[in-house]
Amino acid sequence: MPIPTYDPFHLPAGALKRLPLLKAAVTFIAAVCLCLCGLLYLQVEQSRRHDLESARIASATLTRAMAQQAQDTFLQADLVLASLADWIQIDGFGPAVQQRLQQTFARRVQSLEQLHGLFLFDKQGHWVITSFDDLHRGAGVADRDYFLFHQQNASLIAHIGPAIRSRQNGEWIIPVSRRLNDRDGNFQGVLMAGIKMSYFDRFFKSFSLDEQGEMALALSDGTLLARRPFDEARIGRPLAEEHIYNHALDGGMSGDGIIRSAIDGVVGRLYGHQHLQAYPLVVTAAMSEESILVGWHDRAFQSSLIVGLVVLGICMFGWVFVRQVRNSEKIEADLRKAQEALELIATHDSLTGLANRRLFERALDIEFGRGARQRSPLSLIMLDIDFFKRYNDAYGHVAGDHCLAEVAKVLKSCCHRKADLAVRYGGEEFAVLLPDTNLSGAMALAEQIRRSVIDKHITHSGSPTGYLTVSLGCYAFVPSSLDSIEVFIQRADAALYQAKHSGRNRVAVLSTEGGLDTLARSDR
C-alpha cells in the first residue's frame, strides 16, 4: 500500500483552513435582516413615543384651558353670591326688601350666561327668594346636601355640591352655595347659585375631540359633575374608584397617564388632569390611544412594508447567493475528486493498481532522508516474472495483462504495513520498498511473495516448471547522506539479475559484510 509522501504542488487535506463561505454568507444575511428589523423597531417605537408625547402636551394644554374656564365660571358665581350675602346680612331678607332682592337676583342671572338661577332659603330650608318671577313654593331644600352642609358647618366660604336637578324647572345644575348668618353669627339660611350643566356641555363641545375622547368636571373626591359624552346615569356618582381619579388625587396639581376608563370600558385613553387652584374641583381630558396613534399606525405600516420588501429582496439575493455557493462547493468537490483521481493516475499503475515509478522515486527520497536521520534500515525487493515473453507469445497480451494483475494482487496481500510500498517498476518487473526493515525481514517477505505466486497455480507452458514463477533480489542497508538512491536500486537490481542467471524461481540477496559484496541464493 502507498505510504504518505510529500508533494509541493498538493497540500494535505486540512493543511490550509478555508473560510466556511456558506455559513458566513447565511450569518451575514441573517445579521443584516436582524439589524434592519431592529432599526425598524427603534424607529417605530421612537415615532410612537413622539406621538404620545405630543398628545400629552396637547392634553396638558387642554386641561389647563378647561381648568381656567371652570375656575372663571365658578369664580363669577361666587363673587355674585359673596356680594349678595354681604347685602343680605346687613339688610336681611324681610318682606320689605324681597321685591328688590328678587329683581337683583334676576339681573345677576341675566348678566352671567352660566347661571341657571339664584335662590335664597331660610334656616328651615323653605323658599324665600328666587331669580324667577314666580316663586315656586315647594317642599323646601332641607334634604339637599348643600343645605345640610351649611346647616352643620359654620364656614362662610363657598361650597360646591354634587350636581342636582332644579326643583324649579328640572334642569341639571351644579349648586354653588354660601351660608348666611344673622348678626349674632347664628345660622340664618343658605344662598345658592345654580350653574347650568348645559353650559359646560357647550364648552366641552367647543373642543375638537375624537369619538372615544372624554372630558369631565368632578369634585376633588371624584364625584362627577359634568361629562362629555353626557351620561345622565353617571352624574353625581362617586367616581373615586376610577383609576384616573385615584391618579389625580395621589399626584400633584396636574398629570397624565394612559388608563382604562371604568365608565365606558374604553381601553387605552391618555388622561390629563388639572386641579383648580381656588376650588376643590378637578377637570380631566382624555384622548383615545387609537386616535392618537392613527397616523403612527399608517407610518409604521409603510415603514414595515418598505423594510419587509428590502428584507425579502435580501433574502432572495441571499438564496441565490447560497445556491451559487453550494454549486461552487459541489464543483470544488468534483474538482477535488478529479484531482485525487488524476493524482492516483499520476502515481499509480492503471493495470495493476500498484504505485508507479513516479511515486516510487518520491517515496525513496523521503525514506532515504528519514533513514539517515533515524539510523534505521531500508530494504528493497526487486522481482521479475520468469519467462514472461514466452507467456505473452503463448497466451496473448490480454492474458499477459491478467497475469500481471494477479502478481500485483500477491504483492498487495503480502505487504501488511502501511509504510510498505509495492511498485510496478516497468513491464513485468516489480519492486517492494520496505522502510524500517533489515535484510532478514526483506528475505522473509520475498520468500513469502515467491511462494504465494506459485500457490496461484497459474499455468505457464513456456516455463520449465509448467506454472508461473518469479525471481527476486533483495538489498538492505542503513542510508546516510553520502549514499546514492541510484546505487541502492542498482544493487537490488543486481541481486535480481543474479537470481535470474542462477536459474530463476529463487530469492537472491546482496549484502555488504566485511566491506565486500556477497551473494546468497534461495530456491526453496
Tab-separated table of N, CA and C in Angstrom, residues 88-206:
chain	number	residue	atom	x	y	z
A	88	ILE	N	-77.379	90.868	52.170
A	88	ILE	CA	-78.457	90.253	52.951
A	88	ILE	C	-78.130	90.271	54.432
A	89	GLN	N	-76.882	90.054	54.795
A	89	GLN	CA	-76.520	90.047	56.210
A	89	GLN	C	-76.678	91.437	56.842
A	90	ILE	N	-76.583	92.474	55.989
A	90	ILE	CA	-76.776	93.841	56.514
A	90	ILE	C	-78.260	94.201	56.575
A	91	ASP	N	-78.969	93.973	55.453
A	91	ASP	CA	-80.368	94.408	55.348
A	91	ASP	C	-81.364	93.304	55.670
A	92	GLY	N	-80.893	92.078	55.743
A	92	GLY	CA	-81.807	90.969	55.967
A	92	GLY	C	-82.601	90.649	54.701
A	93	PHE	N	-83.579	89.731	54.833
A	93	PHE	CA	-84.403	89.398	53.663
A	93	PHE	C	-85.877	89.393	54.056
A	94	GLY	N	-86.243	90.430	54.833
A	94	GLY	CA	-87.643	90.560	55.239
A	94	GLY	C	-88.539	90.981	54.075
A	95	PRO	N	-89.836	91.026	54.284
A	95	PRO	CA	-90.782	91.360	53.202
A	95	PRO	C	-90.504	92.708	52.552
A	96	ALA	N	-89.917	93.630	53.270
A	96	ALA	CA	-89.700	94.969	52.704
A	96	ALA	C	-88.658	94.982	51.605
A	97	VAL	N	-87.721	94.023	51.666
A	97	VAL	CA	-86.625	94.039	50.681
A	97	VAL	C	-86.708	92.876	49.701
A	98	GLN	N	-87.701	92.021	49.841
A	98	GLN	CA	-87.746	90.820	48.999
A	98	GLN	C	-87.964	91.169	47.532
A	99	GLN	N	-88.802	92.170	47.247
A	99	GLN	CA	-89.035	92.541	45.859
A	99	GLN	C	-87.735	93.046	45.218
A	100	ARG	N	-87.013	93.890	45.950
A	100	ARG	CA	-85.778	94.428	45.394
A	100	ARG	C	-84.723	93.315	45.231
A	101	LEU	N	-84.687	92.354	46.188
A	101	LEU	CA	-83.738	91.240	46.072
A	101	LEU	C	-84.061	90.355	44.859
A	102	GLN	N	-85.393	90.171	44.657
A	102	GLN	CA	-85.763	89.314	43.514
A	102	GLN	C	-85.314	89.943	42.208
A	103	GLN	N	-85.475	91.256	42.057
A	103	GLN	CA	-85.049	91.939	40.842
A	103	GLN	C	-83.522	91.884	40.696
A	104	THR	N	-82.847	92.049	41.828
A	104	THR	CA	-81.376	91.959	41.776
A	104	THR	C	-80.931	90.565	41.363
A	105	PHE	N	-81.592	89.534	41.925
A	105	PHE	CA	-81.278	88.152	41.536
A	105	PHE	C	-81.452	87.956	40.031
A	106	ALA	N	-82.582	88.486	39.495
A	106	ALA	CA	-82.883	88.287	38.082
A	106	ALA	C	-81.837	88.975	37.201
A	107	ARG	N	-81.433	90.207	37.604
A	107	ARG	CA	-80.439	90.919	36.793
A	107	ARG	C	-79.082	90.190	36.807
A	108	ARG	N	-78.714	89.682	37.965
A	108	ARG	CA	-77.426	88.978	38.035
A	108	ARG	C	-77.439	87.699	37.186
A	109	VAL	N	-78.544	87.008	37.179
A	109	VAL	CA	-78.651	85.792	36.362
A	109	VAL	C	-78.556	86.140	34.890
A	110	GLN	N	-79.197	87.245	34.482
A	110	GLN	CA	-79.153	87.657	33.071
A	110	GLN	C	-77.749	88.084	32.638
A	111	SER	N	-76.957	88.573	33.617
A	111	SER	CA	-75.615	89.050	33.262
A	111	SER	C	-74.595	87.909	33.122
A	112	LEU	N	-74.902	86.760	33.691
A	112	LEU	CA	-73.989	85.605	33.616
A	112	LEU	C	-74.704	84.455	32.930
A	113	GLU	N	-74.197	84.064	31.775
A	113	GLU	CA	-74.892	83.021	30.993
A	113	GLU	C	-74.804	81.652	31.636
A	114	GLN	N	-73.805	81.456	32.516
A	114	GLN	CA	-73.688	80.133	33.119
A	114	GLN	C	-74.692	79.900	34.242
A	115	LEU	N	-75.330	80.958	34.729
A	115	LEU	CA	-76.241	80.812	35.861
A	115	LEU	C	-77.617	80.333	35.427
A	116	HIS	N	-78.073	79.308	36.108
A	116	HIS	CA	-79.450	78.838	35.926
A	116	HIS	C	-80.403	79.700	36.760
A	117	GLY	N	-79.950	80.052	37.967
A	117	GLY	CA	-80.782	80.878	38.832
A	117	GLY	C	-80.102	81.108	40.164
A	118	LEU	N	-80.642	82.079	40.927
A	118	LEU	CA	-80.186	82.380	42.281
A	118	LEU	C	-81.332	82.084	43.231
A	119	PHE	N	-81.006	81.511	44.393
A	119	PHE	CA	-82.049	81.048	45.312
A	119	PHE	C	-81.641	81.395	46.739
A	120	LEU	N	-82.633	81.786	47.521
A	120	LEU	CA	-82.426	82.089	48.936
A	120	LEU	C	-83.396	81.259	49.752
A	121	PHE	N	-82.838	80.551	50.755
A	121	PHE	CA	-83.640	79.694	51.614
A	121	PHE	C	-83.412	80.103	53.066
A	122	ASP	N	-84.461	80.007	53.868
A	122	ASP	CA	-84.322	80.347	55.280
A	122	ASP	C	-83.703	79.188	56.036
A	123	LYS	N	-83.637	79.333	57.366
A	123	LYS	CA	-82.921	78.333	58.132
A	123	LYS	C	-83.661	76.999	58.242
A	124	GLN	N	-84.949	76.989	57.861
A	124	GLN	CA	-85.689	75.721	57.795
A	124	GLN	C	-85.635	75.092	56.394
A	125	GLY	N	-84.971	75.771	55.432
A	125	GLY	CA	-84.867	75.254	54.072
A	125	GLY	C	-86.027	75.639	53.202
A	126	HIS	N	-86.873	76.565	53.649
A	126	HIS	CA	-88.016	76.998	52.833
A	126	HIS	C	-87.554	78.027	51.811
A	127	TRP	N	-88.317	78.078	50.684
A	127	TRP	CA	-88.008	79.030	49.631
A	127	TRP	C	-88.360	80.450	50.096
A	128	VAL	N	-87.449	81.381	49.877
A	128	VAL	CA	-87.718	82.776	50.240
A	128	VAL	C	-87.717	83.643	48.992
A	129	ILE	N	-86.599	83.632	48.239
A	129	ILE	CA	-86.485	84.451	47.031
A	129	ILE	C	-85.771	83.627	45.970
A	130	THR	N	-86.229	83.762	44.697
A	130	THR	CA	-85.509	83.167	43.557
A	130	THR	C	-85.418	84.217	42.466
A	131	SER	N	-84.566	83.914	41.491
A	131	SER	CA	-84.404	84.837	40.364
A	131	SER	C	-85.542	84.711	39.363
A	132	PHE	N	-86.408	83.734	39.576
A	132	PHE	CA	-87.558	83.560	38.698
A	132	PHE	C	-88.705	84.474	39.156
A	133	ASP	N	-89.535	84.892	38.227
A	133	ASP	CA	-90.639	85.810	38.562
A	133	ASP	C	-91.640	85.154	39.495
A	134	ASP	N	-91.962	83.929	39.187
A	134	ASP	CA	-92.944	83.217	40.004
A	134	ASP	C	-92.206	82.340	41.005
A	135	LEU	N	-92.338	82.649	42.271
A	135	LEU	CA	-91.648	81.868	43.292
A	135	LEU	C	-92.328	80.514	43.451
A	136	HIS	N	-91.501	79.489	43.316
A	136	HIS	CA	-92.014	78.124	43.445
A	136	HIS	C	-91.994	77.729	44.912
A	137	ARG	N	-93.133	77.558	45.492
A	137	ARG	CA	-93.236	77.191	46.903
A	137	ARG	C	-93.390	75.674	47.021
A	138	GLY	N	-92.274	75.028	47.038
A	138	GLY	CA	-92.316	73.574	47.140
A	138	GLY	C	-92.074	73.109	48.560
A	139	ALA	N	-91.616	71.861	48.646
A	139	ALA	CA	-91.387	71.260	49.965
A	139	ALA	C	-90.146	71.810	50.639
A	140	GLY	N	-89.362	72.616	49.931
A	140	GLY	CA	-88.149	73.162	50.508
A	140	GLY	C	-86.927	72.311	50.149
A	141	VAL	N	-85.760	72.723	50.699
A	141	VAL	CA	-84.495	72.069	50.341
A	141	VAL	C	-83.761	71.573	51.572
A	142	ALA	N	-84.516	71.335	52.627
A	142	ALA	CA	-83.863	70.895	53.858
A	142	ALA	C	-83.165	69.554	53.703
A	143	ASP	N	-83.551	68.810	52.654
A	143	ASP	CA	-82.933	67.495	52.441
A	143	ASP	C	-81.731	67.542	51.487
A	144	ARG	N	-81.485	68.720	50.930
A	144	ARG	CA	-80.384	68.815	49.962
A	144	ARG	C	-79.035	68.753	50.695
A	145	ASP	N	-78.035	68.208	50.013
A	145	ASP	CA	-76.704	68.066	50.619
A	145	ASP	C	-76.090	69.420	50.950
A	146	TYR	N	-76.238	70.365	50.026
A	146	TYR	CA	-75.585	71.654	50.254
A	146	TYR	C	-76.215	72.366	51.452
A	147	PHE	N	-77.552	72.207	51.634
A	147	PHE	CA	-78.224	72.852	52.773
A	147	PHE	C	-77.757	72.218	54.077
A	148	LEU	N	-77.704	70.889	54.115
A	148	LEU	CA	-77.257	70.198	55.318
A	148	LEU	C	-75.804	70.549	55.643
A	149	PHE	N	-74.986	70.738	54.600
A	149	PHE	CA	-73.576	71.092	54.822
A	149	PHE	C	-73.477	72.425	55.560
A	150	HIS	N	-74.204	73.450	55.063
A	150	HIS	CA	-74.131	74.767	55.704
A	150	HIS	C	-74.796	74.776	57.070
A	151	GLN	N	-75.813	73.961	57.217
A	151	GLN	CA	-76.507	73.900	58.496
A	151	GLN	C	-75.602	73.340	59.589
A	152	GLN	N	-74.680	72.444	59.157
A	152	GLN	CA	-73.813	71.771	60.125
A	152	GLN	C	-72.415	72.366	60.196
A	153	ASN	N	-72.055	73.268	59.287
A	153	ASN	CA	-70.715	73.855	59.256
A	153	ASN	C	-70.822	75.369	59.304
A	154	ALA	N	-69.984	75.988	60.137
A	154	ALA	CA	-70.043	77.446	60.329
A	154	ALA	C	-69.236	78.212	59.296
A	155	SER	N	-68.576	77.508	58.392
A	155	SER	CA	-67.726	78.178	57.404
A	155	SER	C	-68.567	79.035	56.476
A	156	LEU	N	-68.044	80.218	56.148
A	156	LEU	CA	-68.754	81.132	55.258
A	156	LEU	C	-68.227	81.106	53.817
A	157	ILE	N	-67.277	80.207	53.550
A	157	ILE	CA	-66.752	80.128	52.182
A	157	ILE	C	-67.738	79.371	51.303
A	158	ALA	N	-67.562	79.563	50.001
A	158	ALA	CA	-68.476	78.927	49.039
A	158	ALA	C	-68.307	77.416	49.070
A	159	HIS	N	-69.432	76.744	48.887
A	159	HIS	CA	-69.444	75.280	48.850
A	159	HIS	C	-70.013	74.828	47.509
A	160	ILE	N	-69.318	73.904	46.878
A	160	ILE	CA	-69.778	73.339	45.601
A	160	ILE	C	-70.219	71.922	45.877
A	161	GLY	N	-71.456	71.625	45.586
A	161	GLY	CA	-72.009	70.311	45.869
A	161	GLY	C	-72.202	69.482	44.610
A	162	PRO	N	-72.598	68.224	44.793
A	162	PRO	CA	-72.867	67.365	43.638
A	162	PRO	C	-73.994	67.932	42.777
A	163	ALA	N	-73.975	67.581	41.506
A	163	ALA	CA	-74.998	68.064	40.576
A	163	ALA	C	-76.375	67.550	40.982
A	164	ILE	N	-77.379	68.395	40.807
A	164	ILE	CA	-78.758	68.044	41.171
A	164	ILE	C	-79.692	68.544	40.078
A	165	ARG	N	-80.929	68.070	40.134
A	165	ARG	CA	-81.981	68.597	39.260
A	165	ARG	C	-82.694	69.729	39.995
A	166	SER	N	-82.847	70.847	39.293
A	166	SER	CA	-83.522	72.005	39.895
A	166	SER	C	-84.994	71.674	40.151
A	167	ARG	N	-85.453	71.984	41.341
A	167	ARG	CA	-86.866	71.788	41.662
A	167	ARG	C	-87.717	72.916	41.106
A	168	GLN	N	-87.038	73.885	40.496
A	168	GLN	CA	-87.781	74.969	39.855
A	168	GLN	C	-88.284	74.547	38.487
A	169	ASN	N	-87.383	73.924	37.683
A	169	ASN	CA	-87.806	73.509	36.340
A	169	ASN	C	-87.212	72.164	35.904
A	170	GLY	N	-86.521	71.429	36.787
A	170	GLY	CA	-85.999	70.100	36.465
A	170	GLY	C	-84.685	70.091	35.703
A	171	GLU	N	-84.048	71.226	35.503
A	171	GLU	CA	-82.784	71.261	34.751
A	171	GLU	C	-81.631	70.822	35.660
A	172	TRP	N	-80.627	70.138	35.040
A	172	TRP	CA	-79.441	69.736	35.792
A	172	TRP	C	-78.603	70.978	36.089
A	173	ILE	N	-78.270	71.137	37.410
A	173	ILE	CA	-77.453	72.281	37.810
A	173	ILE	C	-76.375	71.828	38.787
A	174	ILE	N	-75.333	72.648	38.888
A	174	ILE	CA	-74.269	72.426	39.874
A	174	ILE	C	-74.421	73.513	40.930
A	175	PRO	N	-74.737	73.148	42.162
A	175	PRO	CA	-75.017	74.175	43.190
A	175	PRO	C	-73.719	74.761	43.774
A	176	VAL	N	-73.680	76.114	43.794
A	176	VAL	CA	-72.627	76.847	44.496
A	176	VAL	C	-73.341	77.653	45.579
A	177	SER	N	-73.027	77.404	46.827
A	177	SER	CA	-73.832	77.982	47.914
A	177	SER	C	-72.934	78.607	48.979
A	178	ARG	N	-73.571	79.518	49.716
A	178	ARG	CA	-72.917	80.161	50.852
A	178	ARG	C	-73.856	80.157	52.064
A	179	ARG	N	-73.310	80.059	53.236
A	179	ARG	CA	-74.079	80.102	54.485
A	179	ARG	C	-74.371	81.568	54.848
A	180	LEU	N	-75.538	81.814	55.338
A	180	LEU	CA	-75.932	83.139	55.819
A	180	LEU	C	-76.112	83.089	57.331
A	181	ASN	N	-75.497	84.027	57.997
A	181	ASN	CA	-75.637	84.133	59.456
A	181	ASN	C	-76.342	85.442	59.810
A	182	ASP	N	-76.939	85.425	60.955
A	182	ASP	CA	-77.501	86.692	61.448
A	182	ASP	C	-76.385	87.494	62.109
A	183	ARG	N	-76.740	88.618	62.697
A	183	ARG	CA	-75.715	89.493	63.279
A	183	ARG	C	-75.021	88.853	64.474
A	184	ASP	N	-75.667	87.837	65.073
A	184	ASP	CA	-75.077	87.147	66.217
A	184	ASP	C	-74.256	85.930	65.794
A	185	GLY	N	-74.185	85.690	64.455
A	185	GLY	CA	-73.408	84.550	63.956
A	185	GLY	C	-74.160	83.247	63.930
A	186	ASN	N	-75.474	83.307	64.135
A	186	ASN	CA	-76.283	82.089	64.087
A	186	ASN	C	-76.741	81.816	62.655
A	187	PHE	N	-76.979	80.531	62.375
A	187	PHE	CA	-77.409	80.134	61.048
A	187	PHE	C	-78.733	80.782	60.698
A	188	GLN	N	-78.748	81.460	59.534
A	188	GLN	CA	-79.950	82.179	59.119
A	188	GLN	C	-80.553	81.619	57.840
A	189	GLY	N	-79.735	80.985	57.033
A	189	GLY	CA	-80.240	80.436	55.781
A	189	GLY	C	-79.104	80.155	54.815
A	190	VAL	N	-79.468	79.850	53.553
A	190	VAL	CA	-78.487	79.480	52.513
A	190	VAL	C	-78.793	80.259	51.256
A	191	LEU	N	-77.766	80.807	50.665
A	191	LEU	CA	-77.865	81.489	49.378
A	191	LEU	C	-77.175	80.592	48.348
A	192	MET	N	-77.882	80.218	47.296
A	192	MET	CA	-77.370	79.246	46.329
A	192	MET	C	-77.477	79.778	44.906
A	193	ALA	N	-76.416	79.560	44.115
A	193	ALA	CA	-76.419	79.847	42.675
A	193	ALA	C	-76.321	78.531	41.936
A	194	GLY	N	-77.231	78.311	41.032
A	194	GLY	CA	-77.213	77.091	40.240
A	194	GLY	C	-76.526	77.322	38.896
A	195	ILE	N	-75.462	76.610	38.630
A	195	ILE	CA	-74.734	76.731	37.354
A	195	ILE	C	-75.237	75.653	36.419
A	196	LYS	N	-75.591	76.084	35.213
A	196	LYS	CA	-76.157	75.151	34.246
A	196	LYS	C	-75.128	74.094	33.839
A	197	MET	N	-75.536	72.839	33.876
A	197	MET	CA	-74.664	71.797	33.360
A	197	MET	C	-74.541	71.912	31.846
A	198	SER	N	-75.581	72.434	31.205
A	198	SER	CA	-75.543	72.598	29.748
A	198	SER	C	-74.471	73.599	29.332
A	199	TYR	N	-74.125	74.521	30.259
A	199	TYR	CA	-73.072	75.497	29.960
A	199	TYR	C	-71.732	74.771	29.760
A	200	PHE	N	-71.445	73.830	30.640
A	200	PHE	CA	-70.207	73.053	30.499
A	200	PHE	C	-70.290	72.113	29.304
A	201	ASP	N	-71.489	71.625	29.030
A	201	ASP	CA	-71.639	70.749	27.872
A	201	ASP	C	-71.301	71.503	26.585
A	202	ARG	N	-71.799	72.748	26.475
A	202	ARG	CA	-71.459	73.561	25.292
A	202	ARG	C	-69.966	73.884	25.260
A	203	PHE	N	-69.402	74.140	26.427
A	203	PHE	CA	-67.974	74.442	26.487
A	203	PHE	C	-67.139	73.232	26.060
A	204	PHE	N	-67.525	72.055	26.535
A	204	PHE	CA	-66.786	70.841	26.165
A	204	PHE	C	-66.883	70.581	24.657
A	205	LYS	N	-68.071	70.864	24.097
A	205	LYS	CA	-68.261	70.602	22.675
A	205	LYS	C	-67.483	71.565	21.780
A	206	SER	N	-67.012	72.672	22.352
A	206	SER	CA	-66.235	73.626	21.551
A	206	SER	C	-64.833	73.098	21.220
